[in-house]
Amino acid sequence: LMSSKSLGLELSPAGFSFALASGGKLPLVEAGLALPFAPGMLTLSRREPNITDAKGFVAQLKEAHLRLLTRERAVNVSLPDAVGRVVLLELEARFRNREEGLDVIRWKLKKSLPFDIGSVQLDYQILEEKENGAVSLLVSLISRPVVTQYEELLVEAGLEPKLIDFTSFNLYRLFTPRLDLAEDGAFVSYYQGTMTVLIFNGGVLNFYRSKDAAGEVQHLFREVNSSFLVYGDQFPAQAVSEVFCMASPGDAESFRALVAEASGMEPVLLDLERMVRQGATLGLDRPGMHALAGALGAALRSL
């Protein structure tokens, strides 16, 4: 049974955030906070454990959870996309069960990954089953040493990690009610220094790209522009009908203009405050609410 409340946690090199939400047509954010990590406490890697100061990490999470004043300990987690891999995979034939699917995916990917497929935790979602029997899959991979360290330290902090996902997909989840109305739409986000582009055709995800784009505006422009050019080359017959974007309140308008120039389309700037409600005592301003976005998207997985 789904709980009436759900707790989300986002982790990044800059810091972490908790968000406690309850359900409804517009989810209610009941509690939340965002705090910085000491420099270097969390260093992103696809191969090695990310947390360099386990004791400090556990202490900070314990203290922050106490400040939330909640009994909820089961937590959904957002991890930066850069700690794992996301692959869109086409298979020529369907499989009989989930285990067979995992075996087929491991076989297909073992030569294309920069690490041993046997040391990877893998999950997948079927995006589309085609009439000819082929299937389109969204595959997420993360090194076991990386995810195991996160899980073990969260447990040590008194939490119960439940669902773990990459931040870009939890950001998408925040705006699903609006984005699902555009079957051939693109979602471009700039969050925590990372640019992500998700493009859908007929409601099915068929392009994903996530890059560290912190720093110069021109670098960010090149990454967004390159994503749309690559998509056009890969799928020349599939036009993007709408573009949506999100960024922090301070960067939102300039990012919208950048995406417009890079994509050649006028994007819709998404507003997090239209998708959720705040508890009466929370009192977060727009930047404060935006700082909870990754954690809030994770929380919504269980509502």
PDB file of C-alpha atoms in Angstrom:
ATOM      1  CA  LEU A   1       0.000   0.000   0.000  1.00  0.00           C
ATOM      2  CA  MET A   2       1.196   3.481  -0.786  1.00  0.00           C
ATOM      3  CA  SER A   3       1.897   5.721   2.193  1.00  0.00           C
ATOM      4  CA  SER A   4      -0.023   9.002   2.433  1.00  0.00           C
ATOM      5  CA  LYS A   5       3.350  10.733   2.724  1.00  0.00           C
ATOM      6  CA  SER A   6       6.597  10.199   0.856  1.00  0.00           C
ATOM      7  CA  LEU A   7      10.149  11.312   1.601  1.00  0.00           C
ATOM      8  CA  GLY A   8      12.635  12.171  -1.141  1.00  0.00           C
ATOM      9  CA  LEU A   9      16.362  12.847  -0.912  1.00  0.00           C
ATOM     10  CA  GLU A  10      18.630  14.352  -3.554  1.00  0.00           C
ATOM     11  CA  LEU A  11      22.416  13.984  -3.322  1.00  0.00           C
ATOM     12  CA  SER A  12      24.962  15.998  -5.307  1.00  0.00           C
ATOM     13  CA  PRO A  13      28.550  17.225  -4.845  1.00  0.00           C
ATOM     14  CA  ALA A  14      27.222  20.625  -3.767  1.00  0.00           C
ATOM     15  CA  GLY A  15      24.935  19.262  -1.053  1.00  0.00           C
ATOM     16  CA  PHE A  16      21.701  17.458  -0.365  1.00  0.00           C
ATOM     17  CA  SER A  17      18.008  18.164   0.040  1.00  0.00           C
ATOM     18  CA  PHE A  18      15.064  16.431   1.683  1.00  0.00           C
ATOM     19  CA  ALA A  19      11.418  16.892   0.669  1.00  0.00           C
ATOM     20  CA  LEU A  20       8.408  15.422   2.433  1.00  0.00           C
ATOM     21  CA  ALA A  21       5.288  15.394   0.261  1.00  0.00           C
ATOM     22  CA  SER A  22       1.737  14.095   0.404  1.00  0.00           C
ATOM     23  CA  GLY A  23      -0.559  13.251  -2.479  1.00  0.00           C
ATOM     24  CA  GLY A  24      -3.411  14.914  -4.255  1.00  0.00           C
ATOM     25  CA  LYS A  25      -4.113  16.530  -7.612  1.00  0.00           C
ATOM     26  CA  LEU A  26      -1.414  19.038  -6.688  1.00  0.00           C
ATOM     27  CA  PRO A  27       1.070  17.342  -4.347  1.00  0.00           C
ATOM     28  CA  LEU A  28       1.631  19.131  -1.051  1.00  0.00           C
ATOM     29  CA  VAL A  29       5.192  19.843   0.093  1.00  0.00           C
ATOM     30  CA  GLU A  30       4.910  19.473   3.860  1.00  0.00           C
ATOM     31  CA  ALA A  31       8.562  19.885   4.817  1.00  0.00           C
ATOM     32  CA  GLY A  32      11.881  20.376   3.140  1.00  0.00           C
ATOM     33  CA  LEU A  33      15.405  21.663   3.499  1.00  0.00           C
ATOM     34  CA  ALA A  34      18.561  21.946   1.423  1.00  0.00           C
ATOM     35  CA  LEU A  35      22.061  22.010   2.922  1.00  0.00           C
ATOM     36  CA  PRO A  36      25.602  22.142   1.518  1.00  0.00           C
ATOM     37  CA  PHE A  37      28.264  19.465   1.838  1.00  0.00           C
ATOM     38  CA  ALA A  38      31.828  20.310   2.789  1.00  0.00           C
ATOM     39  CA  PRO A  39      33.928  20.656  -0.384  1.00  0.00           C
ATOM     40  CA  GLY A  40      35.082  17.259  -1.613  1.00  0.00           C
ATOM     41  CA  MET A  41      32.796  15.208   0.638  1.00  0.00           C
ATOM     42  CA  LEU A  42      31.046  13.753  -2.413  1.00  0.00           C
ATOM     43  CA  THR A  43      33.027  13.254  -5.630  1.00  0.00           C
ATOM     44  CA  LEU A  44      31.238  11.848  -8.676  1.00  0.00           C
ATOM     45  CA  SER A  45      32.621   8.645 -10.191  1.00  0.00           C
ATOM     46  CA  ARG A  46      31.105   5.800 -12.200  1.00  0.00           C
ATOM     47  CA  ARG A  47      33.614   3.280 -10.883  1.00  0.00           C
ATOM     48  CA  GLU A  48      34.630   4.164  -7.319  1.00  0.00           C
ATOM     49  CA  PRO A  49      32.548   4.916  -4.205  1.00  0.00           C
ATOM     50  CA  ASN A  50      31.633   8.599  -4.231  1.00  0.00           C
ATOM     51  CA  ILE A  51      31.609   9.610  -0.560  1.00  0.00           C
ATOM     52  CA  THR A  52      35.035  10.481   0.829  1.00  0.00           C
ATOM     53  CA  ASP A  53      33.961  11.350   4.403  1.00  0.00           C
ATOM     54  CA  ALA A  54      31.486   8.657   5.416  1.00  0.00           C
ATOM     55  CA  LYS A  55      31.283   9.758   9.052  1.00  0.00           C
ATOM     56  CA  GLY A  56      30.575  13.387   8.156  1.00  0.00           C
ATOM     57  CA  PHE A  57      28.041  12.335   5.496  1.00  0.00           C
ATOM     58  CA  VAL A  58      26.085  10.185   7.955  1.00  0.00           C
ATOM     59  CA  ALA A  59      26.155  12.873  10.651  1.00  0.00           C
ATOM     60  CA  GLN A  60      24.797  15.553   8.287  1.00  0.00           C
ATOM     61  CA  LEU A  61      21.959  13.357   7.036  1.00  0.00           C
ATOM     62  CA  LYS A  62      20.990  12.336  10.580  1.00  0.00           C
ATOM     63  CA  GLU A  63      20.835  15.934  11.756  1.00  0.00           C
ATOM     64  CA  ALA A  64      18.886  17.100   8.706  1.00  0.00           C
ATOM     65  CA  HIS A  65      16.355  14.280   9.025  1.00  0.00           C
ATOM     66  CA  LEU A  66      15.758  15.200  12.671  1.00  0.00           C
ATOM     67  CA  ARG A  67      15.039  18.775  11.613  1.00  0.00           C
ATOM     68  CA  LEU A  68      12.254  17.549   9.311  1.00  0.00           C
ATOM     69  CA  LEU A  69      10.263  16.385  12.367  1.00  0.00           C
ATOM     70  CA  THR A  70       8.896  13.350  10.539  1.00  0.00           C
ATOM     71  CA  ARG A  71       8.677   9.657  11.334  1.00  0.00           C
ATOM     72  CA  GLU A  72       9.101   8.774   7.662  1.00  0.00           C
ATOM     73  CA  ARG A  73      12.349   6.865   7.212  1.00  0.00           C
ATOM     74  CA  ALA A  74      11.720   5.099   3.901  1.00  0.00           C
ATOM     75  CA  VAL A  75      13.272   7.399   1.315  1.00  0.00           C
ATOM     76  CA  ASN A  76      13.418   7.618  -2.483  1.00  0.00           C
ATOM     77  CA  VAL A  77      16.768   8.907  -3.694  1.00  0.00           C
ATOM     78  CA  SER A  78      17.939  11.085  -6.598  1.00  0.00           C
ATOM     79  CA  LEU A  79      21.563  10.531  -7.638  1.00  0.00           C
ATOM     80  CA  PRO A  80      23.390  12.628 -10.249  1.00  0.00           C
ATOM     81  CA  ASP A  81      23.177  11.173 -13.749  1.00  0.00           C
ATOM     82  CA  ALA A  82      26.974  11.293 -13.935  1.00  0.00           C
ATOM     83  CA  VAL A  83      27.393   8.422 -11.427  1.00  0.00           C
ATOM     84  CA  GLY A  84      25.790   5.904 -13.822  1.00  0.00           C
ATOM     85  CA  ARG A  85      24.802   5.328 -17.404  1.00  0.00           C
ATOM     86  CA  VAL A  86      21.487   5.564 -19.234  1.00  0.00           C
ATOM     87  CA  VAL A  87      21.069   3.658 -22.506  1.00  0.00           C
ATOM     88  CA  LEU A  88      18.151   3.584 -24.931  1.00  0.00           C
ATOM     89  CA  LEU A  89      18.219   0.102 -26.414  1.00  0.00           C
ATOM     90  CA  GLU A  90      16.331  -1.546 -29.272  1.00  0.00           C
ATOM     91  CA  LEU A  91      15.928  -5.343 -29.159  1.00  0.00           C
ATOM     92  CA  GLU A  92      14.700  -7.360 -32.131  1.00  0.00           C
ATOM     93  CA  ALA A  93      12.549  -9.723 -30.089  1.00  0.00           C
ATOM     94  CA  ARG A  94      10.629  -9.721 -26.832  1.00  0.00           C
ATOM     95  CA  PHE A  95      11.688 -11.847 -23.882  1.00  0.00           C
ATOM     96  CA  ARG A  96       9.681 -14.231 -21.743  1.00  0.00           C
ATOM     97  CA  ASN A  97      10.343 -12.708 -18.324  1.00  0.00           C
ATOM     98  CA  ARG A  98      12.342 -10.065 -16.499  1.00  0.00           C
ATOM     99  CA  GLU A  99      15.361 -12.275 -15.828  1.00  0.00           C
ATOM    100  CA  GLU A 100      15.672 -13.189 -19.489  1.00  0.00           C
ATOM    101  CA  GLY A 101      15.444  -9.505 -20.313  1.00  0.00           C
ATOM    102  CA  LEU A 102      18.315  -8.700 -17.944  1.00  0.00           C
ATOM    103  CA  ASP A 103      20.444 -11.465 -19.475  1.00  0.00           C
ATOM    104  CA  VAL A 104      19.803 -10.210 -23.024  1.00  0.00           C
ATOM    105  CA  ILE A 105      20.635  -6.620 -22.033  1.00  0.00           C
ATOM    106  CA  ARG A 106      23.890  -7.677 -20.352  1.00  0.00           C
ATOM    107  CA  TRP A 107      24.896  -9.588 -23.466  1.00  0.00           C
ATOM    108  CA  LYS A 108      24.059  -6.649 -25.748  1.00  0.00           C
ATOM    109  CA  LEU A 109      25.928  -4.097 -23.650  1.00  0.00           C
ATOM    110  CA  LYS A 110      28.958  -5.985 -22.368  1.00  0.00           C
ATOM    111  CA  LYS A 111      31.259  -4.826 -25.182  1.00  0.00           C
ATOM    112  CA  SER A 112      30.155  -1.192 -25.210  1.00  0.00           C
ATOM    113  CA  LEU A 113      30.546  -0.292 -21.521  1.00  0.00           C
ATOM    114  CA  PRO A 114      33.754   1.039 -19.970  1.00  0.00           C
ATOM    115  CA  PHE A 115      33.431  -1.305 -16.987  1.00  0.00           C
ATOM    116  CA  ASP A 116      32.717  -4.962 -16.271  1.00  0.00           C
ATOM    117  CA  ILE A 117      29.012  -5.668 -16.835  1.00  0.00           C
ATOM    118  CA  GLY A 118      29.151  -8.200 -13.997  1.00  0.00           C
ATOM    119  CA  SER A 119      29.917  -5.439 -11.485  1.00  0.00           C
ATOM    120  CA  VAL A 120      26.957  -3.316 -12.522  1.00  0.00           C
ATOM    121  CA  GLN A 121      23.489  -3.031 -11.024  1.00  0.00           C
ATOM    122  CA  LEU A 122      21.086  -2.850 -13.948  1.00  0.00           C
ATOM    123  CA  ASP A 123      17.407  -2.068 -14.309  1.00  0.00           C
ATOM    124  CA  TYR A 124      15.205  -1.429 -17.303  1.00  0.00           C
ATOM    125  CA  GLN A 125      11.793  -0.204 -18.368  1.00  0.00           C
ATOM    126  CA  ILE A 126       9.935  -1.237 -21.517  1.00  0.00           C
ATOM    127  CA  LEU A 127       9.131   1.920 -23.455  1.00  0.00           C
ATOM    128  CA  GLU A 128       7.391   0.409 -26.478  1.00  0.00           C
ATOM    129  CA  GLU A 129       6.451  -2.993 -27.878  1.00  0.00           C
ATOM    130  CA  LYS A 130       6.300  -2.848 -31.671  1.00  0.00           C
ATOM    131  CA  GLU A 131       4.096  -4.841 -34.027  1.00  0.00           C
ATOM    132  CA  ASN A 132       7.080  -6.719 -35.459  1.00  0.00           C
ATOM    133  CA  GLY A 133       7.984  -8.018 -31.986  1.00  0.00           C
ATOM    134  CA  ALA A 134      10.813  -5.584 -31.341  1.00  0.00           C
ATOM    135  CA  VAL A 135      10.980  -3.674 -28.055  1.00  0.00           C
ATOM    136  CA  SER A 136      12.407  -0.300 -27.042  1.00  0.00           C
ATOM    137  CA  LEU A 137      13.989  -0.185 -23.588  1.00  0.00           C
ATOM    138  CA  LEU A 138      15.234   2.441 -21.173  1.00  0.00           C
ATOM    139  CA  VAL A 139      18.198   0.890 -19.353  1.00  0.00           C
ATOM    140  CA  SER A 140      19.837   2.362 -16.243  1.00  0.00           C
ATOM    141  CA  LEU A 141      23.189   1.111 -14.991  1.00  0.00           C
ATOM    142  CA  ILE A 142      25.260   1.924 -11.926  1.00  0.00           C
ATOM    143  CA  SER A 143      28.373   0.288 -10.513  1.00  0.00           C
ATOM    144  CA  ARG A 144      27.625  -1.884  -7.485  1.00  0.00           C
ATOM    145  CA  PRO A 145      30.418  -0.372  -5.341  1.00  0.00           C
ATOM    146  CA  VAL A 146      28.954   3.088  -6.010  1.00  0.00           C
ATOM    147  CA  VAL A 147      25.317   2.333  -5.225  1.00  0.00           C
ATOM    148  CA  THR A 148      26.157  -0.003  -2.336  1.00  0.00           C
ATOM    149  CA  GLN A 149      28.092   2.727  -0.535  1.00  0.00           C
ATOM    150  CA  TYR A 150      25.142   5.108  -0.845  1.00  0.00           C
ATOM    151  CA  GLU A 151      22.708   2.474   0.411  1.00  0.00           C
ATOM    152  CA  GLU A 152      24.864   1.412   3.358  1.00  0.00           C
ATOM    153  CA  LEU A 153      25.525   4.959   4.550  1.00  0.00           C
ATOM    154  CA  LEU A 154      21.852   5.909   4.255  1.00  0.00           C
ATOM    155  CA  VAL A 155      20.968   2.927   6.431  1.00  0.00           C
ATOM    156  CA  GLU A 156      23.673   4.000   8.901  1.00  0.00           C
ATOM    157  CA  ALA A 157      21.995   7.433   8.991  1.00  0.00           C
ATOM    158  CA  GLY A 158      18.734   5.769  10.059  1.00  0.00           C
ATOM    159  CA  LEU A 159      17.058   5.900   6.649  1.00  0.00           C
ATOM    160  CA  GLU A 160      15.605   3.102   4.513  1.00  0.00           C
ATOM    161  CA  PRO A 161      16.539   3.614   0.843  1.00  0.00           C
ATOM    162  CA  LYS A 162      13.629   2.395  -1.259  1.00  0.00           C
ATOM    163  CA  LEU A 163      13.735   3.615  -4.871  1.00  0.00           C
ATOM    164  CA  ILE A 164      16.899   5.075  -6.412  1.00  0.00           C
ATOM    165  CA  ASP A 165      16.829   6.984  -9.692  1.00  0.00           C
ATOM    166  CA  PHE A 166      18.851   9.548 -11.605  1.00  0.00           C
ATOM    167  CA  THR A 167      18.015  13.185 -10.967  1.00  0.00           C
ATOM    168  CA  SER A 168      17.038  14.034 -14.560  1.00  0.00           C
ATOM    169  CA  PHE A 169      14.160  11.544 -14.515  1.00  0.00           C
ATOM    170  CA  ASN A 170      12.934  12.802 -11.149  1.00  0.00           C
ATOM    171  CA  LEU A 171      12.932  16.346 -12.533  1.00  0.00           C
ATOM    172  CA  TYR A 172      10.865  15.110 -15.477  1.00  0.00           C
ATOM    173  CA  ARG A 173       8.475  13.460 -13.026  1.00  0.00           C
ATOM    174  CA  LEU A 174       7.712  16.833 -11.439  1.00  0.00           C
ATOM    175  CA  PHE A 175       6.271  18.145 -14.698  1.00  0.00           C
ATOM    176  CA  THR A 176       4.738  14.939 -16.072  1.00  0.00           C
ATOM    177  CA  PRO A 177       1.139  16.262 -16.068  1.00  0.00           C
ATOM    178  CA  ARG A 178       2.172  19.045 -18.459  1.00  0.00           C
ATOM    179  CA  LEU A 179       4.806  17.189 -20.463  1.00  0.00           C
ATOM    180  CA  ASP A 180       2.580  14.203 -21.178  1.00  0.00           C
ATOM    181  CA  LEU A 181       0.288  16.473 -23.184  1.00  0.00           C
ATOM    182  CA  ALA A 182       3.026  16.873 -25.818  1.00  0.00           C
ATOM    183  CA  GLU A 183       3.636  13.534 -27.530  1.00  0.00           C
ATOM    184  CA  ASP A 184       6.511  14.878 -29.644  1.00  0.00           C
ATOM    185  CA  GLY A 185       8.102  17.162 -27.089  1.00  0.00           C
ATOM    186  CA  ALA A 186      11.560  17.873 -25.712  1.00  0.00           C
ATOM    187  CA  PHE A 187      12.384  18.583 -22.073  1.00  0.00           C
ATOM    188  CA  VAL A 188      15.608  20.533 -21.501  1.00  0.00           C
ATOM    189  CA  SER A 189      16.790  21.129 -17.947  1.00  0.00           C
ATOM    190  CA  TYR A 190      19.743  22.933 -16.400  1.00  0.00           C
ATOM    191  CA  TYR A 191      20.057  21.905 -12.778  1.00  0.00           C
ATOM    192  CA  GLN A 192      23.000  21.607 -10.394  1.00  0.00           C
ATOM    193  CA  GLY A 193      25.355  22.440 -13.266  1.00  0.00           C
ATOM    194  CA  THR A 194      24.039  19.608 -15.461  1.00  0.00           C
ATOM    195  CA  MET A 195      22.248  19.983 -18.793  1.00  0.00           C
ATOM    196  CA  THR A 196      19.842  17.202 -19.738  1.00  0.00           C
ATOM    197  CA  VAL A 197      17.784  16.776 -22.896  1.00  0.00           C
ATOM    198  CA  LEU A 198      14.947  14.233 -23.114  1.00  0.00           C
ATOM    199  CA  ILE A 199      13.069  13.999 -26.435  1.00  0.00           C
ATOM    200  CA  PHE A 200       9.891  12.003 -27.001  1.00  0.00           C
ATOM    201  CA  ASN A 201       8.236  10.798 -30.188  1.00  0.00           C
ATOM    202  CA  GLY A 202       4.654   9.570 -29.970  1.00  0.00           C
ATOM    203  CA  GLY A 203       4.953   9.757 -26.189  1.00  0.00           C
ATOM    204  CA  VAL A 204       7.957   7.380 -26.178  1.00  0.00           C
ATOM    205  CA  LEU A 205      11.392   8.514 -25.025  1.00  0.00           C
ATOM    206  CA  ASN A 206      13.827   8.074 -27.912  1.00  0.00           C
ATOM    207  CA  PHE A 207      16.665  10.486 -27.064  1.00  0.00           C
ATOM    208  CA  TYR A 208      18.566  11.100 -23.832  1.00  0.00           C
ATOM    209  CA  ARG A 209      21.646  13.206 -23.225  1.00  0.00           C
ATOM    210  CA  SER A 210      23.074  14.502 -19.943  1.00  0.00           C
ATOM    211  CA  LYS A 211      26.262  16.558 -19.697  1.00  0.00           C
ATOM    212  CA  ASP A 212      28.115  18.602 -17.114  1.00  0.00           C
ATOM    213  CA  ALA A 213      27.658  22.118 -18.470  1.00  0.00           C
ATOM    214  CA  ALA A 214      28.737  24.233 -15.509  1.00  0.00           C
ATOM    215  CA  GLY A 215      30.736  27.311 -16.434  1.00  0.00           C
ATOM    216  CA  GLU A 216      30.539  29.383 -19.593  1.00  0.00           C
ATOM    217  CA  VAL A 217      27.214  30.141 -21.266  1.00  0.00           C
ATOM    218  CA  GLN A 218      28.719  29.273 -24.648  1.00  0.00           C
ATOM    219  CA  HIS A 219      29.549  25.769 -23.415  1.00  0.00           C
ATOM    220  CA  LEU A 220      25.960  25.295 -22.265  1.00  0.00           C
ATOM    221  CA  PHE A 221      24.668  26.596 -25.607  1.00  0.00           C
ATOM    222  CA  ARG A 222      26.898  24.176 -27.532  1.00  0.00           C
ATOM    223  CA  GLU A 223      25.675  21.217 -25.484  1.00  0.00           C
ATOM    224  CA  VAL A 224      21.990  22.058 -26.014  1.00  0.00           C
ATOM    225  CA  ASN A 225      22.479  22.864 -29.690  1.00  0.00           C
ATOM    226  CA  SER A 226      24.509  19.695 -30.268  1.00  0.00           C
ATOM    227  CA  SER A 227      21.768  17.596 -28.668  1.00  0.00           C
ATOM    228  CA  PHE A 228      19.127  18.846 -31.102  1.00  0.00           C
ATOM    229  CA  LEU A 229      21.486  18.474 -34.072  1.00  0.00           C
ATOM    230  CA  VAL A 230      22.319  14.887 -33.118  1.00  0.00           C
ATOM    231  CA  TYR A 231      18.625  14.099 -32.661  1.00  0.00           C
ATOM    232  CA  GLY A 232      17.847  15.538 -36.101  1.00  0.00           C
ATOM    233  CA  ASP A 233      20.592  13.419 -37.676  1.00  0.00           C
ATOM    234  CA  GLN A 234      19.438  10.243 -35.921  1.00  0.00           C
ATOM    235  CA  PHE A 235      15.731  10.777 -36.552  1.00  0.00           C
ATOM    236  CA  PRO A 236      15.314  13.022 -39.619  1.00  0.00           C
ATOM    237  CA  ALA A 237      11.656  12.083 -40.036  1.00  0.00           C
ATOM    238  CA  GLN A 238      10.690  12.787 -36.413  1.00  0.00           C
ATOM    239  CA  ALA A 239       9.990  16.456 -35.770  1.00  0.00           C
ATOM    240  CA  VAL A 240       9.901  17.998 -32.303  1.00  0.00           C
ATOM    241  CA  SER A 241       6.614  19.874 -31.932  1.00  0.00           C
ATOM    242  CA  GLU A 242       7.173  21.513 -28.531  1.00  0.00           C
ATOM    243  CA  VAL A 243      10.156  22.312 -26.335  1.00  0.00           C
ATOM    244  CA  PHE A 244       9.953  22.729 -22.560  1.00  0.00           C
ATOM    245  CA  CYS A 245      12.709  23.918 -20.264  1.00  0.00           C
ATOM    246  CA  MET A 246      13.488  24.438 -16.603  1.00  0.00           C
ATOM    247  CA  ALA A 247      16.300  26.132 -14.689  1.00  0.00           C
ATOM    248  CA  SER A 248      16.748  27.940 -11.395  1.00  0.00           C
ATOM    249  CA  PRO A 249      14.631  31.102 -11.002  1.00  0.00           C
ATOM    250  CA  GLY A 250      17.696  33.309 -11.407  1.00  0.00           C
ATOM    251  CA  ASP A 251      18.704  31.609 -14.670  1.00  0.00           C
ATOM    252  CA  ALA A 252      15.273  30.706 -16.034  1.00  0.00           C
ATOM    253  CA  GLU A 253      14.691  33.526 -18.525  1.00  0.00           C
ATOM    254  CA  SER A 254      18.236  33.537 -19.878  1.00  0.00           C
ATOM    255  CA  PHE A 255      18.150  29.740 -20.175  1.00  0.00           C
ATOM    256  CA  ARG A 256      14.817  29.895 -22.006  1.00  0.00           C
ATOM    257  CA  ALA A 257      16.383  32.319 -24.505  1.00  0.00           C
ATOM    258  CA  LEU A 258      19.420  30.050 -24.877  1.00  0.00           C
ATOM    259  CA  VAL A 259      17.233  26.998 -25.553  1.00  0.00           C
ATOM    260  CA  ALA A 260      15.198  29.004 -28.078  1.00  0.00           C
ATOM    261  CA  GLU A 261      18.340  29.903 -30.010  1.00  0.00           C
ATOM    262  CA  ALA A 262      19.825  26.410 -29.757  1.00  0.00           C
ATOM    263  CA  SER A 263      16.654  24.536 -30.749  1.00  0.00           C
ATOM    264  CA  GLY A 264      15.158  27.014 -33.216  1.00  0.00           C
ATOM    265  CA  MET A 265      11.853  26.835 -31.334  1.00  0.00           C
ATOM    266  CA  GLU A 266      10.199  29.004 -28.688  1.00  0.00           C
ATOM    267  CA  PRO A 267      10.267  26.893 -25.500  1.00  0.00           C
ATOM    268  CA  VAL A 268       7.725  26.798 -22.693  1.00  0.00           C
ATOM    269  CA  LEU A 269       9.354  27.728 -19.378  1.00  0.00           C
ATOM    270  CA  LEU A 270       8.069  25.323 -16.726  1.00  0.00           C
ATOM    271  CA  ASP A 271       7.220  26.634 -13.262  1.00  0.00           C
ATOM    272  CA  LEU A 272       7.596  24.250 -10.331  1.00  0.00           C
ATOM    273  CA  GLU A 273       5.235  26.333  -8.199  1.00  0.00           C
ATOM    274  CA  ARG A 274       2.384  25.539 -10.591  1.00  0.00           C
ATOM    275  CA  MET A 275       2.891  21.795 -10.047  1.00  0.00           C
ATOM    276  CA  VAL A 276       2.924  21.605  -6.233  1.00  0.00           C
ATOM    277  CA  ARG A 277       1.537  23.341  -3.172  1.00  0.00           C
ATOM    278  CA  GLN A 278       3.424  24.423  -0.072  1.00  0.00           C
ATOM    279  CA  GLY A 279       2.395  23.630   3.451  1.00  0.00           C
ATOM    280  CA  ALA A 280       1.147  26.712   5.281  1.00  0.00           C
ATOM    281  CA  THR A 281       4.156  26.818   7.602  1.00  0.00           C
ATOM    282  CA  LEU A 282       6.852  26.038   5.034  1.00  0.00           C
ATOM    283  CA  GLY A 283       7.250  29.528   3.582  1.00  0.00           C
ATOM    284  CA  LEU A 284       9.830  28.798   0.867  1.00  0.00           C
ATOM    285  CA  ASP A 285      10.590  31.409  -1.778  1.00  0.00           C
ATOM    286  CA  ARG A 286      11.065  30.413  -5.445  1.00  0.00           C
ATOM    287  CA  PRO A 287      14.806  29.631  -5.132  1.00  0.00           C
ATOM    288  CA  GLY A 288      14.125  27.672  -1.952  1.00  0.00           C
ATOM    289  CA  MET A 289      11.481  25.552  -3.657  1.00  0.00           C
ATOM    290  CA  HIS A 290      13.697  25.007  -6.701  1.00  0.00           C
ATOM    291  CA  ALA A 291      16.463  23.720  -4.413  1.00  0.00           C
ATOM    292  CA  LEU A 292      14.116  20.867  -3.431  1.00  0.00           C
ATOM    293  CA  ALA A 293      13.286  19.861  -7.027  1.00  0.00           C
ATOM    294  CA  GLY A 294      15.398  16.695  -7.201  1.00  0.00           C
ATOM    295  CA  ALA A 295      14.219  15.508  -3.781  1.00  0.00           C
ATOM    296  CA  LEU A 296      10.607  16.349  -4.531  1.00  0.00           C
ATOM    297  CA  GLY A 297      10.655  14.469  -7.818  1.00  0.00           C
ATOM    298  CA  ALA A 298      11.995  11.437  -5.956  1.00  0.00           C
ATOM    299  CA  ALA A 299       9.259  11.716  -3.329  1.00  0.00           C
ATOM    300  CA  LEU A 300       6.555  11.742  -6.030  1.00  0.00           C
ATOM    301  CA  ARG A 301       7.549   8.218  -7.100  1.00  0.00           C
ATOM    302  CA  SER A 302       5.615   6.859  -4.114  1.00  0.00           C
ATOM    303  CA  LEU A 303       2.557   9.101  -4.290  1.00  0.00           C
TER     304      LEU A 303
END
